[in-house]
Amino acid sequence: MNLAARDQRVIWHPFTRQKDMLPPIPVVKGQGSLLWAENGDVYIDAVSSWWVTLHGHGHPYIAEKIYRQALQLEQVIFAGFTHEPAVQLAERLLPLLPGNFTRIFYSDNGSTSTEVALKMAIQYWWNKGEKRKKILAFHNAYHGDTFGAMSVSDRSVFTLAFHDLLFEVIFIDTPDTVNLESIAQKIREHENEIAAFIYEPLVQGAGGMKMYDAGSMDQLLALVRQAGIVCIADEVMTGFGRTGNLFASAAMVNKPDIICLSKGLTGGTMALGVTACTDRIYQAYVSDDAMKTFFHGHSFTANPLACSAAVASLDLLEEPACRKQISWLCSMQQAFAEKLQQQQLPVKDIRVTGTLLACEIEKGVDGYLNNISAHVTSEALRQGVYLRPLGNTLYLMPPYCITAAELEQVYTCMENILQAL
């Protein structure tokens, strides 16, 4: 029995319809931008394996660091103990973050990093003796699949079965020059009740790769900060160069109080989450009152292997060659977007932010359940490229190590599919 058949007997895959599910592709090797299937087929990973793979698969430098750390210390409880990889990562990361961050709290993934941020912000007000419990968030947001993260995400197919269990959130549109005043009025109506504002800076990922203006966002952040509301930047997807800057929040003058990181944090090799906060937030927990302790943690908090992988990924990210590659990829995506706009193809709203390109396929209803995604994925695989549209939202987010030849193959594949629709 082959691997795909064995898988179908025992595995429940994420975001996958279980009835009439197509056999999964058994992947046996990854190197750079490429994935090798069990049957020998090779695919360019044009979506960085769910947006996590920065430096490519099987990077020898990261692998060596994980191996060396595994021989020394693979795991230890992080309540009352510490270790070099966790401290080193925090020391390296804090100066790079867009703002005056002073503390790192470790967790396991993107959803948990946002859960930590929400709890941290709400308890901040509780510790200060103020009753602020409401959260401000954007329509079309997606912050994860745990209950707090779902609550601050848009009410969508991802959350439909749980709507009556999610806590109340004040939702607003992403800002522009037209709606900013109406958004400001809504904030003024609730400003004494709002504990925190959580947002994906510049690009809303799973909500459809929706991109918005940094200038209007900066004005909104200024209004929110004037009201004393805690600002939480969910940079789980946008962090570590994806938008061109090291972090998307660097594009705004007004910085967050809390920032959430995961995905590219370890270069895509290990599960790890980070929630960083400013001293303003941290000092609310420095108290003689034991009840003001942040009672939160995970068994694998600050796992040494994951922290070592993250330090290694930072090493690679800070190399001039990597920065140059990111800049090149940004320019290539922009050039391809302009090429698409000049062609008669069934797409609309072609857009680019940094290394990320997206557009909407004009076929069927806009939305995640549009079956065009399965067709695109299947056709792309036949051409040696892995694409996974969000419904009819087609996007490219390749690893930074992708070569010019590989990127050209991805672009040609995308054009072929669109021309055939």
PDB file of N, CA, C and O in Angstrom, residues 104-139:
ATOM      1  N   ILE A 104       9.714  39.255  25.510  1.00  0.00           N
ATOM      2  CA  ILE A 104       9.248  38.211  24.601  1.00  0.00           C
ATOM      3  C   ILE A 104       8.539  37.134  25.412  1.00  0.00           C
ATOM      4  O   ILE A 104       9.080  36.639  26.403  1.00  0.00           O
ATOM      5  N   PHE A 105       7.330  36.772  24.975  1.00  0.00           N
ATOM      6  CA  PHE A 105       6.609  35.641  25.557  1.00  0.00           C
ATOM      7  C   PHE A 105       6.480  34.582  24.474  1.00  0.00           C
ATOM      8  O   PHE A 105       5.982  34.852  23.385  1.00  0.00           O
ATOM      9  N   TYR A 106       6.942  33.362  24.773  1.00  0.00           N
ATOM     10  CA  TYR A 106       6.954  32.298  23.779  1.00  0.00           C
ATOM     11  C   TYR A 106       5.699  31.424  23.848  1.00  0.00           C
ATOM     12  O   TYR A 106       5.162  31.166  24.932  1.00  0.00           O
ATOM     13  N   SER A 107       5.256  30.972  22.681  1.00  0.00           N
ATOM     14  CA  SER A 107       4.176  29.983  22.608  1.00  0.00           C
ATOM     15  C   SER A 107       4.462  29.044  21.442  1.00  0.00           C
ATOM     16  O   SER A 107       5.619  28.887  21.053  1.00  0.00           O
ATOM     17  N   ASP A 108       3.418  28.452  20.867  1.00  0.00           N
ATOM     18  CA  ASP A 108       3.632  27.352  19.930  1.00  0.00           C
ATOM     19  C   ASP A 108       3.397  27.672  18.455  1.00  0.00           C
ATOM     20  O   ASP A 108       3.966  27.005  17.585  1.00  0.00           O
ATOM     21  N   ASN A 109       2.522  28.625  18.148  1.00  0.00           N
ATOM     22  CA  ASN A 109       2.171  28.872  16.746  1.00  0.00           C
ATOM     23  C   ASN A 109       1.483  30.222  16.616  1.00  0.00           C
ATOM     24  O   ASN A 109       1.378  30.974  17.590  1.00  0.00           O
ATOM     25  N   GLY A 110       0.980  30.529  15.428  1.00  0.00           N
ATOM     26  CA  GLY A 110       0.356  31.822  15.188  1.00  0.00           C
ATOM     27  C   GLY A 110      -0.915  32.039  15.993  1.00  0.00           C
ATOM     28  O   GLY A 110      -1.130  33.120  16.549  1.00  0.00           O
ATOM     29  N   SER A 111      -1.773  31.033  16.052  1.00  0.00           N
ATOM     30  CA  SER A 111      -3.014  31.168  16.827  1.00  0.00           C
ATOM     31  C   SER A 111      -2.721  31.424  18.301  1.00  0.00           C
ATOM     32  O   SER A 111      -3.345  32.286  18.926  1.00  0.00           O
ATOM     33  N   THR A 112      -1.784  30.668  18.858  1.00  0.00           N
ATOM     34  CA  THR A 112      -1.482  30.864  20.278  1.00  0.00           C
ATOM     35  C   THR A 112      -0.802  32.204  20.520  1.00  0.00           C
ATOM     36  O   THR A 112      -1.002  32.815  21.572  1.00  0.00           O
ATOM     37  N   SER A 113      -0.031  32.695  19.561  1.00  0.00           N
ATOM     38  CA  SER A 113       0.598  34.003  19.761  1.00  0.00           C
ATOM     39  C   SER A 113      -0.454  35.106  19.834  1.00  0.00           C
ATOM     40  O   SER A 113      -0.298  36.068  20.601  1.00  0.00           O
ATOM     41  N   THR A 114      -1.548  34.973  19.068  1.00  0.00           N
ATOM     42  CA  THR A 114      -2.614  35.971  19.152  1.00  0.00           C
ATOM     43  C   THR A 114      -3.462  35.769  20.405  1.00  0.00           C
ATOM     44  O   THR A 114      -3.936  36.737  21.005  1.00  0.00           O
ATOM     45  N   GLU A 115      -3.657  34.515  20.817  1.00  0.00           N
ATOM     46  CA  GLU A 115      -4.374  34.266  22.083  1.00  0.00           C
ATOM     47  C   GLU A 115      -3.628  34.925  23.241  1.00  0.00           C
ATOM     48  O   GLU A 115      -4.226  35.572  24.105  1.00  0.00           O
ATOM     49  N   VAL A 116      -2.314  34.745  23.264  1.00  0.00           N
ATOM     50  CA  VAL A 116      -1.491  35.356  24.311  1.00  0.00           C
ATOM     51  C   VAL A 116      -1.652  36.874  24.285  1.00  0.00           C
ATOM     52  O   VAL A 116      -1.820  37.518  25.321  1.00  0.00           O
ATOM     53  N   ALA A 117      -1.610  37.451  23.090  1.00  0.00           N
ATOM     54  CA  ALA A 117      -1.717  38.905  22.959  1.00  0.00           C
ATOM     55  C   ALA A 117      -3.052  39.423  23.477  1.00  0.00           C
ATOM     56  O   ALA A 117      -3.106  40.438  24.190  1.00  0.00           O
ATOM     57  N   LEU A 118      -4.138  38.740  23.128  1.00  0.00           N
ATOM     58  CA  LEU A 118      -5.463  39.164  23.572  1.00  0.00           C
ATOM     59  C   LEU A 118      -5.587  39.076  25.095  1.00  0.00           C
ATOM     60  O   LEU A 118      -6.075  40.006  25.751  1.00  0.00           O
ATOM     61  N   LYS A 119      -5.147  37.961  25.657  1.00  0.00           N
ATOM     62  CA  LYS A 119      -5.200  37.806  27.115  1.00  0.00           C
ATOM     63  C   LYS A 119      -4.308  38.828  27.812  1.00  0.00           C
ATOM     64  O   LYS A 119      -4.674  39.406  28.839  1.00  0.00           O
ATOM     65  N   MET A 120      -3.144  39.050  27.246  1.00  0.00           N
ATOM     66  CA  MET A 120      -2.195  40.013  27.793  1.00  0.00           C
ATOM     67  C   MET A 120      -2.800  41.417  27.825  1.00  0.00           C
ATOM     68  O   MET A 120      -2.673  42.152  28.819  1.00  0.00           O
ATOM     69  N   ALA A 121      -3.489  41.800  26.748  1.00  0.00           N
ATOM     70  CA  ALA A 121      -4.078  43.133  26.651  1.00  0.00           C
ATOM     71  C   ALA A 121      -5.282  43.292  27.580  1.00  0.00           C
ATOM     72  O   ALA A 121      -5.437  44.326  28.243  1.00  0.00           O
ATOM     73  N   ILE A 122      -6.141  42.286  27.631  1.00  0.00           N
ATOM     74  CA  ILE A 122      -7.329  42.374  28.491  1.00  0.00           C
ATOM     75  C   ILE A 122      -6.931  42.384  29.962  1.00  0.00           C
ATOM     76  O   ILE A 122      -7.448  43.174  30.759  1.00  0.00           O
ATOM     77  N   GLN A 123      -5.983  41.516  30.334  1.00  0.00           N
ATOM     78  CA  GLN A 123      -5.553  41.496  31.737  1.00  0.00           C
ATOM     79  C   GLN A 123      -4.770  42.753  32.096  1.00  0.00           C
ATOM     80  O   GLN A 123      -4.740  43.153  33.273  1.00  0.00           O
ATOM     81  N   TYR A 124      -4.141  43.371  31.112  1.00  0.00           N
ATOM     82  CA  TYR A 124      -3.458  44.649  31.358  1.00  0.00           C
ATOM     83  C   TYR A 124      -4.425  45.633  32.007  1.00  0.00           C
ATOM     84  O   TYR A 124      -4.097  46.263  33.019  1.00  0.00           O
ATOM     85  N   TRP A 125      -5.615  45.768  31.441  1.00  0.00           N
ATOM     86  CA  TRP A 125      -6.616  46.692  31.993  1.00  0.00           C
ATOM     87  C   TRP A 125      -7.160  46.178  33.324  1.00  0.00           C
ATOM     88  O   TRP A 125      -7.418  46.964  34.246  1.00  0.00           O
ATOM     89  N   TRP A 126      -7.347  44.872  33.428  1.00  0.00           N
ATOM     90  CA  TRP A 126      -7.829  44.280  34.685  1.00  0.00           C
ATOM     91  C   TRP A 126      -6.827  44.545  35.807  1.00  0.00           C
ATOM     92  O   TRP A 126      -7.207  44.915  36.920  1.00  0.00           O
ATOM     93  N   ASN A 127      -5.537  44.382  35.524  1.00  0.00           N
ATOM     94  CA  ASN A 127      -4.502  44.642  36.515  1.00  0.00           C
ATOM     95  C   ASN A 127      -4.480  46.107  36.937  1.00  0.00           C
ATOM     96  O   ASN A 127      -4.118  46.434  38.072  1.00  0.00           O
ATOM     97  N   LYS A 128      -4.858  46.999  36.025  1.00  0.00           N
ATOM     98  CA  LYS A 128      -4.884  48.426  36.319  1.00  0.00           C
ATOM     99  C   LYS A 128      -6.198  48.869  36.967  1.00  0.00           C
ATOM    100  O   LYS A 128      -6.368  50.049  37.288  1.00  0.00           O
ATOM    101  N   GLY A 129      -7.122  47.919  37.122  1.00  0.00           N
ATOM    102  CA  GLY A 129      -8.392  48.229  37.772  1.00  0.00           C
ATOM    103  C   GLY A 129      -9.396  48.928  36.875  1.00  0.00           C
ATOM    104  O   GLY A 129     -10.338  49.572  37.366  1.00  0.00           O
ATOM    105  N   GLU A 130      -9.229  48.808  35.553  1.00  0.00           N
ATOM    106  CA  GLU A 130     -10.157  49.438  34.611  1.00  0.00           C
ATOM    107  C   GLU A 130     -10.934  48.368  33.855  1.00  0.00           C
ATOM    108  O   GLU A 130     -10.388  47.337  33.469  1.00  0.00           O
ATOM    109  N   LYS A 131     -12.209  48.636  33.638  1.00  0.00           N
ATOM    110  CA  LYS A 131     -13.078  47.673  32.978  1.00  0.00           C
ATOM    111  C   LYS A 131     -13.118  47.929  31.466  1.00  0.00           C
ATOM    112  O   LYS A 131     -14.043  48.557  30.947  1.00  0.00           O
ATOM    113  N   ARG A 132     -12.113  47.462  30.802  1.00  0.00           N
ATOM    114  CA  ARG A 132     -12.087  47.493  29.343  1.00  0.00           C
ATOM    115  C   ARG A 132     -11.978  46.055  28.854  1.00  0.00           C
ATOM    116  O   ARG A 132     -10.979  45.388  29.100  1.00  0.00           O
ATOM    117  N   LYS A 133     -12.988  45.584  28.149  1.00  0.00           N
ATOM    118  CA  LYS A 133     -12.999  44.185  27.733  1.00  0.00           C
ATOM    119  C   LYS A 133     -13.296  43.979  26.251  1.00  0.00           C
ATOM    120  O   LYS A 133     -13.146  42.871  25.743  1.00  0.00           O
ATOM    121  N   LYS A 134     -13.724  45.012  25.568  1.00  0.00           N
ATOM    122  CA  LYS A 134     -14.079  44.841  24.157  1.00  0.00           C
ATOM    123  C   LYS A 134     -12.832  44.920  23.276  1.00  0.00           C
ATOM    124  O   LYS A 134     -11.854  45.577  23.612  1.00  0.00           O
ATOM    125  N   ILE A 135     -12.924  44.236  22.140  1.00  0.00           N
ATOM    126  CA  ILE A 135     -11.821  44.210  21.188  1.00  0.00           C
ATOM    127  C   ILE A 135     -12.279  44.844  19.880  1.00  0.00           C
ATOM    128  O   ILE A 135     -13.402  44.621  19.415  1.00  0.00           O
ATOM    129  N   LEU A 136     -11.407  45.632  19.296  1.00  0.00           N
ATOM    130  CA  LEU A 136     -11.631  46.249  17.997  1.00  0.00           C
ATOM    131  C   LEU A 136     -10.838  45.457  16.958  1.00  0.00           C
ATOM    132  O   LEU A 136      -9.660  45.146  17.177  1.00  0.00           O
ATOM    133  N   ALA A 137     -11.488  45.112  15.847  1.00  0.00           N
ATOM    134  CA  ALA A 137     -10.815  44.318  14.810  1.00  0.00           C
ATOM    135  C   ALA A 137     -11.385  44.682  13.442  1.00  0.00           C
ATOM    136  O   ALA A 137     -12.413  45.349  13.337  1.00  0.00           O
ATOM    137  N   PHE A 138     -10.723  44.218  12.412  1.00  0.00           N
ATOM    138  CA  PHE A 138     -11.129  44.511  11.037  1.00  0.00           C
ATOM    139  C   PHE A 138     -12.075  43.452  10.479  1.00  0.00           C
ATOM    140  O   PHE A 138     -11.928  42.258  10.775  1.00  0.00           O
ATOM    141  N   HIS A 139     -13.005  43.890   9.632  1.00  0.00           N
ATOM    142  CA  HIS A 139     -13.715  42.953   8.767  1.00  0.00           C
ATOM    143  C   HIS A 139     -12.680  42.252   7.889  1.00  0.00           C
ATOM    144  O   HIS A 139     -11.631  42.815   7.561  1.00  0.00           O
TER     145      HIS A 139
END
